[in-house]
């Protein structure tokens, strides 16, 4: 994604890609619900998407088509995209929350957002950027940033999500910090949606055996019918 997404961001094709991701990700999520796995899915939207007047309507239409509850969807918006046009971003975030859709601030800590703005936006989740999480094992400063960001999010009533978890030690350390959710290759690598069903079922069964609720400790990003990005 890193090489081609910035190119799409400068074209009208970004709208087409977002529509594709919405349709296929919510279809997959609806299939999970019908099979007894009440999982949720997160979908990234770009700065260009935030300026699309039809974005929220398209999301509402896909939720209605798939008969999914709005709570099964979280829209991830990067910190930079939020600050690009704060007035427009605020309008979209409020509309999404009115639908009941979750809103996550992605890559938090890499931009220049004001904490005042963050407090006023009705977001539900704060994602600690992977660059800090990966560096935390060897960099005291990065570790302090991770811990502070988790505490900040939770003090604002937001779920804290750590990106870039690539080993058991990092996951255990995040658990000590009471981080709500974790995401990374240690927990699961990108995979086709058809393979994800068995992966998720095994994870849920393991969670039940350990006395954990299905929602604890994992974070599912958007999944496509082919290899997920």
mmCIF file with all atom_site columns, C-alpha atoms in Angstrom:
data_model
loop_
_atom_site.group_PDB
_atom_site.id
_atom_site.type_symbol
_atom_site.label_atom_id
_atom_site.label_alt_id
_atom_site.label_comp_id
_atom_site.label_asym_id
_atom_site.label_entity_id
_atom_site.label_seq_id
_atom_site.pdbx_PDB_ins_code
_atom_site.Cartn_x
_atom_site.Cartn_y
_atom_site.Cartn_z
_atom_site.occupancy
_atom_site.B_iso_or_equiv
_atom_site.pdbx_formal_charge
_atom_site.auth_seq_id
_atom_site.auth_comp_id
_atom_site.auth_asym_id
_atom_site.auth_atom_id
_atom_site.pdbx_PDB_model_num
ATOM 1   C CA . UNK A 1 1   ? 0.000   0.000   0.000  1.00 0.00 ? 1   UNK A CA 1
ATOM 2   C CA . UNK A 1 2   ? 2.780   2.473   0.799  1.00 0.00 ? 2   UNK A CA 1
ATOM 3   C CA . UNK A 1 3   ? 3.821   3.055   -2.858 1.00 0.00 ? 3   UNK A CA 1
ATOM 4   C CA . UNK A 1 4   ? 0.366   3.258   -4.479 1.00 0.00 ? 4   UNK A CA 1
ATOM 5   C CA . UNK A 1 5   ? -1.920  4.879   -1.874 1.00 0.00 ? 5   UNK A CA 1
ATOM 6   C CA . UNK A 1 6   ? -0.218  8.313   -2.097 1.00 0.00 ? 6   UNK A CA 1
ATOM 7   C CA . UNK A 1 7   ? -0.704  8.165   -5.885 1.00 0.00 ? 7   UNK A CA 1
ATOM 8   C CA . UNK A 1 8   ? -4.407  7.328   -5.544 1.00 0.00 ? 8   UNK A CA 1
ATOM 9   C CA . UNK A 1 9   ? -4.792  10.122  -3.009 1.00 0.00 ? 9   UNK A CA 1
ATOM 10  C CA . UNK A 1 10  ? -4.100  12.599  -5.821 1.00 0.00 ? 10  UNK A CA 1
ATOM 11  C CA . UNK A 1 11  ? -6.758  11.145  -8.129 1.00 0.00 ? 11  UNK A CA 1
ATOM 12  C CA . UNK A 1 12  ? -10.488 10.449  -8.179 1.00 0.00 ? 12  UNK A CA 1
ATOM 13  C CA . UNK A 1 13  ? -9.664  6.731   -7.895 1.00 0.00 ? 13  UNK A CA 1
ATOM 14  C CA . UNK A 1 14  ? -9.390  7.039   -4.109 1.00 0.00 ? 14  UNK A CA 1
ATOM 15  C CA . UNK A 1 15  ? -13.173 7.338   -3.923 1.00 0.00 ? 15  UNK A CA 1
ATOM 16  C CA . UNK A 1 16  ? -13.511 4.114   -5.959 1.00 0.00 ? 16  UNK A CA 1
ATOM 17  C CA . UNK A 1 17  ? -11.055 2.260   -3.714 1.00 0.00 ? 17  UNK A CA 1
ATOM 18  C CA . UNK A 1 18  ? -12.848 3.396   -0.563 1.00 0.00 ? 18  UNK A CA 1
ATOM 19  C CA . UNK A 1 19  ? -16.184 2.260   -1.987 1.00 0.00 ? 19  UNK A CA 1
ATOM 20  C CA . UNK A 1 20  ? -14.664 -1.122  -2.848 1.00 0.00 ? 20  UNK A CA 1
ATOM 21  C CA . UNK A 1 21  ? -13.251 -1.527  0.655  1.00 0.00 ? 21  UNK A CA 1
ATOM 22  C CA . UNK A 1 22  ? -16.567 -0.566  2.257  1.00 0.00 ? 22  UNK A CA 1
ATOM 23  C CA . UNK A 1 23  ? -18.594 -3.008  0.178  1.00 0.00 ? 23  UNK A CA 1
ATOM 24  C CA . UNK A 1 24  ? -16.294 -6.008  0.535  1.00 0.00 ? 24  UNK A CA 1
ATOM 25  C CA . UNK A 1 25  ? -15.268 -5.447  4.150  1.00 0.00 ? 25  UNK A CA 1
ATOM 26  C CA . UNK A 1 26  ? -18.838 -5.057  5.384  1.00 0.00 ? 26  UNK A CA 1
ATOM 27  C CA . UNK A 1 27  ? -19.968 -8.048  3.308  1.00 0.00 ? 27  UNK A CA 1
ATOM 28  C CA . UNK A 1 28  ? -17.263 -10.143 4.978  1.00 0.00 ? 28  UNK A CA 1
ATOM 29  C CA . UNK A 1 29  ? -18.216 -8.796  8.409  1.00 0.00 ? 29  UNK A CA 1
ATOM 30  C CA . UNK A 1 30  ? -21.882 -9.639  7.796  1.00 0.00 ? 30  UNK A CA 1
ATOM 31  C CA . UNK A 1 31  ? -20.842 -13.197 6.897  1.00 0.00 ? 31  UNK A CA 1
ATOM 32  C CA . UNK A 1 32  ? -18.967 -13.442 10.218 1.00 0.00 ? 32  UNK A CA 1
ATOM 33  C CA . UNK A 1 33  ? -22.055 -12.290 12.110 1.00 0.00 ? 33  UNK A CA 1
ATOM 34  C CA . UNK A 1 34  ? -24.250 -14.842 10.376 1.00 0.00 ? 34  UNK A CA 1
ATOM 35  C CA . UNK A 1 35  ? -21.779 -17.590 11.310 1.00 0.00 ? 35  UNK A CA 1
ATOM 36  C CA . UNK A 1 36  ? -21.985 -16.611 14.982 1.00 0.00 ? 36  UNK A CA 1
ATOM 37  C CA . UNK A 1 37  ? -18.862 -14.439 15.230 1.00 0.00 ? 37  UNK A CA 1
ATOM 38  C CA . UNK A 1 38  ? -19.961 -10.916 16.192 1.00 0.00 ? 38  UNK A CA 1
ATOM 39  C CA . UNK A 1 39  ? -16.721 -9.268  15.104 1.00 0.00 ? 39  UNK A CA 1
ATOM 40  C CA . UNK A 1 40  ? -16.193 -5.686  14.015 1.00 0.00 ? 40  UNK A CA 1
ATOM 41  C CA . UNK A 1 41  ? -14.138 -4.257  11.184 1.00 0.00 ? 41  UNK A CA 1
ATOM 42  C CA . UNK A 1 42  ? -12.101 -1.076  10.776 1.00 0.00 ? 42  UNK A CA 1
ATOM 43  C CA . UNK A 1 43  ? -11.745 0.740   7.459  1.00 0.00 ? 43  UNK A CA 1
ATOM 44  C CA . UNK A 1 44  ? -9.268  3.507   6.696  1.00 0.00 ? 44  UNK A CA 1
ATOM 45  C CA . UNK A 1 45  ? -10.454 6.634   4.906  1.00 0.00 ? 45  UNK A CA 1
ATOM 46  C CA . UNK A 1 46  ? -8.183  9.272   3.421  1.00 0.00 ? 46  UNK A CA 1
ATOM 47  C CA . UNK A 1 47  ? -8.052  13.038  3.593  1.00 0.00 ? 47  UNK A CA 1
ATOM 48  C CA . UNK A 1 48  ? -9.610  13.084  0.119  1.00 0.00 ? 48  UNK A CA 1
ATOM 49  C CA . UNK A 1 49  ? -12.467 10.876  1.337  1.00 0.00 ? 49  UNK A CA 1
ATOM 50  C CA . UNK A 1 50  ? -13.279 13.375  4.081  1.00 0.00 ? 50  UNK A CA 1
ATOM 51  C CA . UNK A 1 51  ? -14.053 15.939  1.383  1.00 0.00 ? 51  UNK A CA 1
ATOM 52  C CA . UNK A 1 52  ? -16.414 13.567  -0.417 1.00 0.00 ? 52  UNK A CA 1
ATOM 53  C CA . UNK A 1 53  ? -19.979 14.781  0.345  1.00 0.00 ? 53  UNK A CA 1
ATOM 54  C CA . UNK A 1 54  ? -21.312 11.283  -0.294 1.00 0.00 ? 54  UNK A CA 1
ATOM 55  C CA . UNK A 1 55  ? -19.035 9.420   2.136  1.00 0.00 ? 55  UNK A CA 1
ATOM 56  C CA . UNK A 1 56  ? -21.345 9.190   5.136  1.00 0.00 ? 56  UNK A CA 1
ATOM 57  C CA . UNK A 1 57  ? -24.345 8.370   2.945  1.00 0.00 ? 57  UNK A CA 1
ATOM 58  C CA . UNK A 1 58  ? -22.356 5.580   1.262  1.00 0.00 ? 58  UNK A CA 1
ATOM 59  C CA . UNK A 1 59  ? -21.399 4.133   4.658  1.00 0.00 ? 59  UNK A CA 1
ATOM 60  C CA . UNK A 1 60  ? -25.015 4.249   5.830  1.00 0.00 ? 60  UNK A CA 1
ATOM 61  C CA . UNK A 1 61  ? -26.167 2.547   2.614  1.00 0.00 ? 61  UNK A CA 1
ATOM 62  C CA . UNK A 1 62  ? -23.623 -0.284  2.992  1.00 0.00 ? 62  UNK A CA 1
ATOM 63  C CA . UNK A 1 63  ? -24.622 -0.855  6.613  1.00 0.00 ? 63  UNK A CA 1
ATOM 64  C CA . UNK A 1 64  ? -28.270 -1.057  5.539  1.00 0.00 ? 64  UNK A CA 1
ATOM 65  C CA . UNK A 1 65  ? -27.447 -3.397  2.657  1.00 0.00 ? 65  UNK A CA 1
ATOM 66  C CA . UNK A 1 66  ? -25.516 -5.814  4.860  1.00 0.00 ? 66  UNK A CA 1
ATOM 67  C CA . UNK A 1 67  ? -27.935 -5.488  7.827  1.00 0.00 ? 67  UNK A CA 1
ATOM 68  C CA . UNK A 1 68  ? -24.978 -4.841  10.129 1.00 0.00 ? 68  UNK A CA 1
ATOM 69  C CA . UNK A 1 69  ? -25.288 -2.758  13.308 1.00 0.00 ? 69  UNK A CA 1
ATOM 70  C CA . UNK A 1 70  ? -23.356 0.487   13.008 1.00 0.00 ? 70  UNK A CA 1
ATOM 71  C CA . UNK A 1 71  ? -21.312 -0.545  16.050 1.00 0.00 ? 71  UNK A CA 1
ATOM 72  C CA . UNK A 1 72  ? -19.690 -3.272  13.913 1.00 0.00 ? 72  UNK A CA 1
ATOM 73  C CA . UNK A 1 73  ? -17.813 -0.607  11.933 1.00 0.00 ? 73  UNK A CA 1
ATOM 74  C CA . UNK A 1 74  ? -15.009 1.756   12.901 1.00 0.00 ? 74  UNK A CA 1
ATOM 75  C CA . UNK A 1 75  ? -13.708 4.369   10.477 1.00 0.00 ? 75  UNK A CA 1
ATOM 76  C CA . UNK A 1 76  ? -10.019 5.165   10.876 1.00 0.00 ? 76  UNK A CA 1
ATOM 77  C CA . UNK A 1 77  ? -8.851  8.681   10.055 1.00 0.00 ? 77  UNK A CA 1
ATOM 78  C CA . UNK A 1 78  ? -5.208  9.672   10.336 1.00 0.00 ? 78  UNK A CA 1
ATOM 79  C CA . UNK A 1 79  ? -4.265  12.472  12.676 1.00 0.00 ? 79  UNK A CA 1
ATOM 80  C CA . UNK A 1 80  ? -2.843  14.420  9.710  1.00 0.00 ? 80  UNK A CA 1
ATOM 81  C CA . UNK A 1 81  ? -6.082  14.072  7.707  1.00 0.00 ? 81  UNK A CA 1
ATOM 82  C CA . UNK A 1 82  ? -8.100  15.325  10.662 1.00 0.00 ? 82  UNK A CA 1
ATOM 83  C CA . UNK A 1 83  ? -5.958  18.428  10.981 1.00 0.00 ? 83  UNK A CA 1
ATOM 84  C CA . UNK A 1 84  ? -5.879  19.062  7.211  1.00 0.00 ? 84  UNK A CA 1
ATOM 85  C CA . UNK A 1 85  ? -9.358  20.588  7.255  1.00 0.00 ? 85  UNK A CA 1
ATOM 86  C CA . UNK A 1 86  ? -10.557 20.492  10.840 1.00 0.00 ? 86  UNK A CA 1
ATOM 87  C CA . UNK A 1 87  ? -13.979 21.993  10.128 1.00 0.00 ? 87  UNK A CA 1
ATOM 88  C CA . UNK A 1 88  ? -14.806 19.436  7.424  1.00 0.00 ? 88  UNK A CA 1
ATOM 89  C CA . UNK A 1 89  ? -13.314 16.559  9.429  1.00 0.00 ? 89  UNK A CA 1
ATOM 90  C CA . UNK A 1 90  ? -15.357 17.574  12.466 1.00 0.00 ? 90  UNK A CA 1
ATOM 91  C CA . UNK A 1 91  ? -18.554 17.558  10.398 1.00 0.00 ? 91  UNK A CA 1
ATOM 92  C CA . UNK A 1 92  ? -17.830 14.048  9.075  1.00 0.00 ? 92  UNK A CA 1
ATOM 93  C CA . UNK A 1 93  ? -16.873 12.689  12.504 1.00 0.00 ? 93  UNK A CA 1
ATOM 94  C CA . UNK A 1 94  ? -20.081 14.024  14.057 1.00 0.00 ? 94  UNK A CA 1
ATOM 95  C CA . UNK A 1 95  ? -22.150 12.516  11.227 1.00 0.00 ? 95  UNK A CA 1
ATOM 96  C CA . UNK A 1 96  ? -20.450 9.132   11.622 1.00 0.00 ? 96  UNK A CA 1
ATOM 97  C CA . UNK A 1 97  ? -21.025 9.142   15.363 1.00 0.00 ? 97  UNK A CA 1
ATOM 98  C CA . UNK A 1 98  ? -24.674 10.055  14.778 1.00 0.00 ? 98  UNK A CA 1
ATOM 99  C CA . UNK A 1 99  ? -24.912 6.859   12.706 1.00 0.00 ? 99  UNK A CA 1
ATOM 100 C CA . UNK A 1 100 ? -23.406 4.902   15.588 1.00 0.00 ? 100 UNK A CA 1
ATOM 101 C CA . UNK A 1 101 ? -20.170 4.175   13.720 1.00 0.00 ? 101 UNK A CA 1
ATOM 102 C CA . UNK A 1 102 ? -16.926 4.265   15.729 1.00 0.00 ? 102 UNK A CA 1
ATOM 103 C CA . UNK A 1 103 ? -14.203 6.746   14.749 1.00 0.00 ? 103 UNK A CA 1
ATOM 104 C CA . UNK A 1 104 ? -10.528 6.069   15.348 1.00 0.00 ? 104 UNK A CA 1
ATOM 105 C CA . UNK A 1 105 ? -7.612  8.537   15.217 1.00 0.00 ? 105 UNK A CA 1
ATOM 106 C CA . UNK A 1 106 ? -4.947  6.584   13.340 1.00 0.00 ? 106 UNK A CA 1
ATOM 107 C CA . UNK A 1 107 ? -1.170  7.103   13.550 1.00 0.00 ? 107 UNK A CA 1
ATOM 108 C CA . UNK A 1 108 ? -1.567  9.327   16.604 1.00 0.00 ? 108 UNK A CA 1
ATOM 109 C CA . UNK A 1 109 ? 1.628   11.100  17.564 1.00 0.00 ? 109 UNK A CA 1
ATOM 110 C CA . UNK A 1 110 ? 2.961   11.546  14.021 1.00 0.00 ? 110 UNK A CA 1
ATOM 111 C CA . UNK A 1 111 ? 1.084   14.781  13.295 1.00 0.00 ? 111 UNK A CA 1
ATOM 112 C CA . UNK A 1 112 ? 0.514   18.069  15.083 1.00 0.00 ? 112 UNK A CA 1
ATOM 113 C CA . UNK A 1 113 ? -3.007  17.810  16.418 1.00 0.00 ? 113 UNK A CA 1
ATOM 114 C CA . UNK A 1 114 ? -4.093  20.043  19.258 1.00 0.00 ? 114 UNK A CA 1
ATOM 115 C CA . UNK A 1 115 ? -5.312  18.203  22.338 1.00 0.00 ? 115 UNK A CA 1
ATOM 116 C CA . UNK A 1 116 ? -8.127  20.736  22.541 1.00 0.00 ? 116 UNK A CA 1
ATOM 117 C CA . UNK A 1 117 ? -9.344  19.652  19.092 1.00 0.00 ? 117 UNK A CA 1
ATOM 118 C CA . UNK A 1 118 ? -9.002  15.989  20.042 1.00 0.00 ? 118 UNK A CA 1
ATOM 119 C CA . UNK A 1 119 ? -11.105 16.554  23.138 1.00 0.00 ? 119 UNK A CA 1
ATOM 120 C CA . UNK A 1 120 ? -13.864 18.240  21.129 1.00 0.00 ? 120 UNK A CA 1
ATOM 121 C CA . UNK A 1 121 ? -14.104 15.590  18.397 1.00 0.00 ? 121 UNK A CA 1
ATOM 122 C CA . UNK A 1 122 ? -16.429 12.696  19.318 1.00 0.00 ? 122 UNK A CA 1
ATOM 123 C CA . UNK A 1 123 ? -13.896 10.012  18.405 1.00 0.00 ? 123 UNK A CA 1
ATOM 124 C CA . UNK A 1 124 ? -13.993 6.610   20.117 1.00 0.00 ? 124 UNK A CA 1
ATOM 125 C CA . UNK A 1 125 ? -10.490 5.243   19.667 1.00 0.00 ? 125 UNK A CA 1
ATOM 126 C CA . UNK A 1 126 ? -6.851  6.385   19.679 1.00 0.00 ? 126 UNK A CA 1
ATOM 127 C CA . UNK A 1 127 ? -4.214  4.354   17.836 1.00 0.00 ? 127 UNK A CA 1
ATOM 128 C CA . UNK A 1 128 ? -0.594  4.611   18.956 1.00 0.00 ? 128 UNK A CA 1
ATOM 129 C CA . UNK A 1 129 ? 1.561   4.763   15.835 1.00 0.00 ? 129 UNK A CA 1
ATOM 130 C CA . UNK A 1 130 ? 3.632   1.632   15.189 1.00 0.00 ? 130 UNK A CA 1
ATOM 131 C CA . UNK A 1 131 ? 6.877   3.623   14.941 1.00 0.00 ? 131 UNK A CA 1
ATOM 132 C CA . UNK A 1 132 ? 6.692   4.307   18.688 1.00 0.00 ? 132 UNK A CA 1
ATOM 133 C CA . UNK A 1 133 ? 5.560   0.793   19.620 1.00 0.00 ? 133 UNK A CA 1
ATOM 134 C CA . UNK A 1 134 ? 8.317   -0.925  17.622 1.00 0.00 ? 134 UNK A CA 1
ATOM 135 C CA . UNK A 1 135 ? 10.983  1.375   19.068 1.00 0.00 ? 135 UNK A CA 1
ATOM 136 C CA . UNK A 1 136 ? 9.710   1.128   22.649 1.00 0.00 ? 136 UNK A CA 1
ATOM 137 C CA . UNK A 1 137 ? 11.748  -1.991  23.529 1.00 0.00 ? 137 UNK A CA 1
ATOM 138 C CA . UNK A 1 138 ? 15.052  -0.198  22.950 1.00 0.00 ? 138 UNK A CA 1
ATOM 139 C CA . UNK A 1 139 ? 14.170  3.488   23.222 1.00 0.00 ? 139 UNK A CA 1
ATOM 140 C CA . UNK A 1 140 ? 13.129  4.838   26.618 1.00 0.00 ? 140 UNK A CA 1
ATOM 141 C CA . UNK A 1 141 ? 11.679  7.967   25.036 1.00 0.00 ? 141 UNK A CA 1
ATOM 142 C CA . UNK A 1 142 ? 9.470   5.958   22.688 1.00 0.00 ? 142 UNK A CA 1
ATOM 143 C CA . UNK A 1 143 ? 8.308   3.789   25.588 1.00 0.00 ? 143 UNK A CA 1
ATOM 144 C CA . UNK A 1 144 ? 7.288   6.881   27.535 1.00 0.00 ? 144 UNK A CA 1
ATOM 145 C CA . UNK A 1 145 ? 5.376   8.235   24.532 1.00 0.00 ? 145 UNK A CA 1
ATOM 146 C CA . UNK A 1 146 ? 3.478   4.949   24.188 1.00 0.00 ? 146 UNK A CA 1
ATOM 147 C CA . UNK A 1 147 ? 2.587   4.873   27.885 1.00 0.00 ? 147 UNK A CA 1
ATOM 148 C CA . UNK A 1 148 ? 1.564   8.538   27.877 1.00 0.00 ? 148 UNK A CA 1
ATOM 149 C CA . UNK A 1 149 ? -0.585  8.152   24.745 1.00 0.00 ? 149 UNK A CA 1
ATOM 150 C CA . UNK A 1 150 ? -2.406  5.151   26.209 1.00 0.00 ? 150 UNK A CA 1
ATOM 151 C CA . UNK A 1 151 ? -3.054  7.097   29.401 1.00 0.00 ? 151 UNK A CA 1
ATOM 152 C CA . UNK A 1 152 ? -4.183  10.162  27.436 1.00 0.00 ? 152 UNK A CA 1
ATOM 153 C CA . UNK A 1 153 ? -6.658  8.180   25.360 1.00 0.00 ? 153 UNK A CA 1
ATOM 154 C CA . UNK A 1 154 ? -8.134  6.404   28.333 1.00 0.00 ? 154 UNK A CA 1
ATOM 155 C CA . UNK A 1 155 ? -8.407  9.625   30.334 1.00 0.00 ? 155 UNK A CA 1
ATOM 156 C CA . UNK A 1 156 ? -10.538 11.009  27.483 1.00 0.00 ? 156 UNK A CA 1
ATOM 157 C CA . UNK A 1 157 ? -12.720 7.903   27.523 1.00 0.00 ? 157 UNK A CA 1
ATOM 158 C CA . UNK A 1 158 ? -11.205 6.482   24.326 1.00 0.00 ? 158 UNK A CA 1
ATOM 159 C CA . UNK A 1 159 ? -10.071 2.930   23.637 1.00 0.00 ? 159 UNK A CA 1
ATOM 160 C CA . UNK A 1 160 ? -6.282  2.793   23.210 1.00 0.00 ? 160 UNK A CA 1
ATOM 161 C CA . UNK A 1 161 ? -4.930  0.644   20.363 1.00 0.00 ? 161 UNK A CA 1
ATOM 162 C CA . UNK A 1 162 ? -1.239  -0.141  19.929 1.00 0.00 ? 162 UNK A CA 1
ATOM 163 C CA . UNK A 1 163 ? -0.082  -0.753  16.356 1.00 0.00 ? 163 UNK A CA 1
ATOM 164 C CA . UNK A 1 164 ? 3.032   -2.679  15.319 1.00 0.00 ? 164 UNK A CA 1
ATOM 165 C CA . UNK A 1 165 ? 2.988   -5.489  17.913 1.00 0.00 ? 165 UNK A CA 1
ATOM 166 C CA . UNK A 1 166 ? 5.505   -7.965  16.520 1.00 0.00 ? 166 UNK A CA 1
ATOM 167 C CA . UNK A 1 167 ? 6.545   -10.088 19.504 1.00 0.00 ? 167 UNK A CA 1
ATOM 168 C CA . UNK A 1 168 ? 5.227   -11.576 22.750 1.00 0.00 ? 168 UNK A CA 1
ATOM 169 C CA . UNK A 1 169 ? 7.328   -9.281  24.930 1.00 0.00 ? 169 UNK A CA 1
ATOM 170 C CA . UNK A 1 170 ? 5.768   -6.144  23.464 1.00 0.00 ? 170 UNK A CA 1
ATOM 171 C CA . UNK A 1 171 ? 2.275   -7.580  23.873 1.00 0.00 ? 171 UNK A CA 1
ATOM 172 C CA . UNK A 1 172 ? 2.957   -8.455  27.512 1.00 0.00 ? 172 UNK A CA 1
ATOM 173 C CA . UNK A 1 173 ? 4.351   -4.966  28.165 1.00 0.00 ? 173 UNK A CA 1
ATOM 174 C CA . UNK A 1 174 ? 1.259   -3.347  26.633 1.00 0.00 ? 174 UNK A CA 1
ATOM 175 C CA . UNK A 1 175 ? -0.934  -5.546  28.824 1.00 0.00 ? 175 UNK A CA 1
ATOM 176 C CA . UNK A 1 176 ? 0.923   -4.190  31.866 1.00 0.00 ? 176 UNK A CA 1
ATOM 177 C CA . UNK A 1 177 ? 0.068   -0.679  30.647 1.00 0.00 ? 177 UNK A CA 1
ATOM 178 C CA . UNK A 1 178 ? -3.624  -1.704  30.422 1.00 0.00 ? 178 UNK A CA 1
ATOM 179 C CA . UNK A 1 179 ? -3.689  -0.977  26.691 1.00 0.00 ? 179 UNK A CA 1
ATOM 180 C CA . UNK A 1 180 ? -7.183  -1.883  25.460 1.00 0.00 ? 180 UNK A CA 1
ATOM 181 C CA . UNK A 1 181 ? -6.344  -3.396  22.068 1.00 0.00 ? 181 UNK A CA 1
ATOM 182 C CA . UNK A 1 182 ? -3.312  -4.516  20.100 1.00 0.00 ? 182 UNK A CA 1
ATOM 183 C CA . UNK A 1 183 ? -2.663  -4.876  16.392 1.00 0.00 ? 183 UNK A CA 1
ATOM 184 C CA . UNK A 1 184 ? 0.323   -6.328  14.587 1.00 0.00 ? 184 UNK A CA 1
ATOM 185 C CA . UNK A 1 185 ? 1.952   -9.266  12.841 1.00 0.00 ? 185 UNK A CA 1
ATOM 186 C CA . UNK A 1 186 ? 2.488   -11.146 16.105 1.00 0.00 ? 186 UNK A CA 1
ATOM 187 C CA . UNK A 1 187 ? -1.299  -11.381 16.432 1.00 0.00 ? 187 UNK A CA 1
ATOM 188 C CA . UNK A 1 188 ? -2.051  -12.004 12.775 1.00 0.00 ? 188 UNK A CA 1
ATOM 189 C CA . UNK A 1 189 ? -0.637  -11.235 9.349  1.00 0.00 ? 189 UNK A CA 1
ATOM 190 C CA . UNK A 1 190 ? -2.633  -9.919  6.386  1.00 0.00 ? 190 UNK A CA 1
ATOM 191 C CA . UNK A 1 191 ? -4.690  -12.736 4.873  1.00 0.00 ? 191 UNK A CA 1
ATOM 192 C CA . UNK A 1 192 ? -7.590  -13.376 2.478  1.00 0.00 ? 192 UNK A CA 1
ATOM 193 C CA . UNK A 1 193 ? -11.031 -13.099 4.061  1.00 0.00 ? 193 UNK A CA 1
ATOM 194 C CA . UNK A 1 194 ? -11.700 -16.800 3.430  1.00 0.00 ? 194 UNK A CA 1
ATOM 195 C CA . UNK A 1 195 ? -8.672  -17.730 5.584  1.00 0.00 ? 195 UNK A CA 1
ATOM 196 C CA . UNK A 1 196 ? -9.561  -15.197 8.255  1.00 0.00 ? 196 UNK A CA 1
ATOM 197 C CA . UNK A 1 197 ? -12.731 -17.079 9.224  1.00 0.00 ? 197 UNK A CA 1
ATOM 198 C CA . UNK A 1 198 ? -10.813 -20.109 10.547 1.00 0.00 ? 198 UNK A CA 1
ATOM 199 C CA . UNK A 1 199 ? -8.163  -17.844 12.102 1.00 0.00 ? 199 UNK A CA 1
ATOM 200 C CA . UNK A 1 200 ? -10.780 -15.803 13.961 1.00 0.00 ? 200 UNK A CA 1
ATOM 201 C CA . UNK A 1 201 ? -12.703 -18.858 15.122 1.00 0.00 ? 201 UNK A CA 1
ATOM 202 C CA . UNK A 1 202 ? -9.545  -20.389 16.624 1.00 0.00 ? 202 UNK A CA 1
ATOM 203 C CA . UNK A 1 203 ? -8.708  -17.073 18.318 1.00 0.00 ? 203 UNK A CA 1
ATOM 204 C CA . UNK A 1 204 ? -12.204 -16.761 19.789 1.00 0.00 ? 204 UNK A CA 1
ATOM 205 C CA . UNK A 1 205 ? -12.124 -20.347 21.048 1.00 0.00 ? 205 UNK A CA 1
ATOM 206 C CA . UNK A 1 206 ? -8.729  -19.727 22.634 1.00 0.00 ? 206 UNK A CA 1
ATOM 207 C CA . UNK A 1 207 ? -10.075 -16.575 24.270 1.00 0.00 ? 207 UNK A CA 1
ATOM 208 C CA . UNK A 1 208 ? -13.072 -18.427 25.672 1.00 0.00 ? 208 UNK A CA 1
ATOM 209 C CA . UNK A 1 209 ? -10.784 -21.151 27.058 1.00 0.00 ? 209 UNK A CA 1
ATOM 210 C CA . UNK A 1 210 ? -8.705  -18.483 28.782 1.00 0.00 ? 210 UNK A CA 1
ATOM 211 C CA . UNK A 1 211 ? -11.821 -16.823 30.243 1.00 0.00 ? 211 UNK A CA 1
ATOM 212 C CA . UNK A 1 212 ? -11.574 -13.710 28.033 1.00 0.00 ? 212 UNK A CA 1
ATOM 213 C CA . UNK A 1 213 ? -14.360 -12.027 26.136 1.00 0.00 ? 213 UNK A CA 1
ATOM 214 C CA . UNK A 1 214 ? -14.117 -12.175 22.323 1.00 0.00 ? 214 UNK A CA 1
ATOM 215 C CA . UNK A 1 215 ? -13.438 -8.430  22.152 1.00 0.00 ? 215 UNK A CA 1
ATOM 216 C CA . UNK A 1 216 ? -10.400 -8.446  24.403 1.00 0.00 ? 216 UNK A CA 1
ATOM 217 C CA . UNK A 1 217 ? -6.913  -8.089  22.995 1.00 0.00 ? 217 UNK A CA 1
ATOM 218 C CA . UNK A 1 218 ? -7.398  -8.100  19.229 1.00 0.00 ? 218 UNK A CA 1
ATOM 219 C CA . UNK A 1 219 ? -8.068  -5.575  16.534 1.00 0.00 ? 219 UNK A CA 1
ATOM 220 C CA . UNK A 1 220 ? -9.385  -6.476  13.085 1.00 0.00 ? 220 UNK A CA 1
ATOM 221 C CA . UNK A 1 221 ? -8.510  -4.144  10.240 1.00 0.00 ? 221 UNK A CA 1
ATOM 222 C CA . UNK A 1 222 ? -10.332 -4.139  6.931  1.00 0.00 ? 222 UNK A CA 1
ATOM 223 C CA . UNK A 1 223 ? -10.306 -7.414  5.009  1.00 0.00 ? 223 UNK A CA 1
ATOM 224 C CA . UNK A 1 224 ? -10.720 -7.851  1.260  1.00 0.00 ? 224 UNK A CA 1
ATOM 225 C CA . UNK A 1 225 ? -11.672 -10.965 -0.746 1.00 0.00 ? 225 UNK A CA 1
ATOM 226 C CA . UNK A 1 226 ? -8.059  -11.177 -1.952 1.00 0.00 ? 226 UNK A CA 1
ATOM 227 C CA . UNK A 1 227 ? -4.890  -10.589 0.079  1.00 0.00 ? 227 UNK A CA 1
ATOM 228 C CA . UNK A 1 228 ? -5.676  -7.908  2.645  1.00 0.00 ? 228 UNK A CA 1
ATOM 229 C CA . UNK A 1 229 ? -3.599  -4.757  2.722  1.00 0.00 ? 229 UNK A CA 1
#
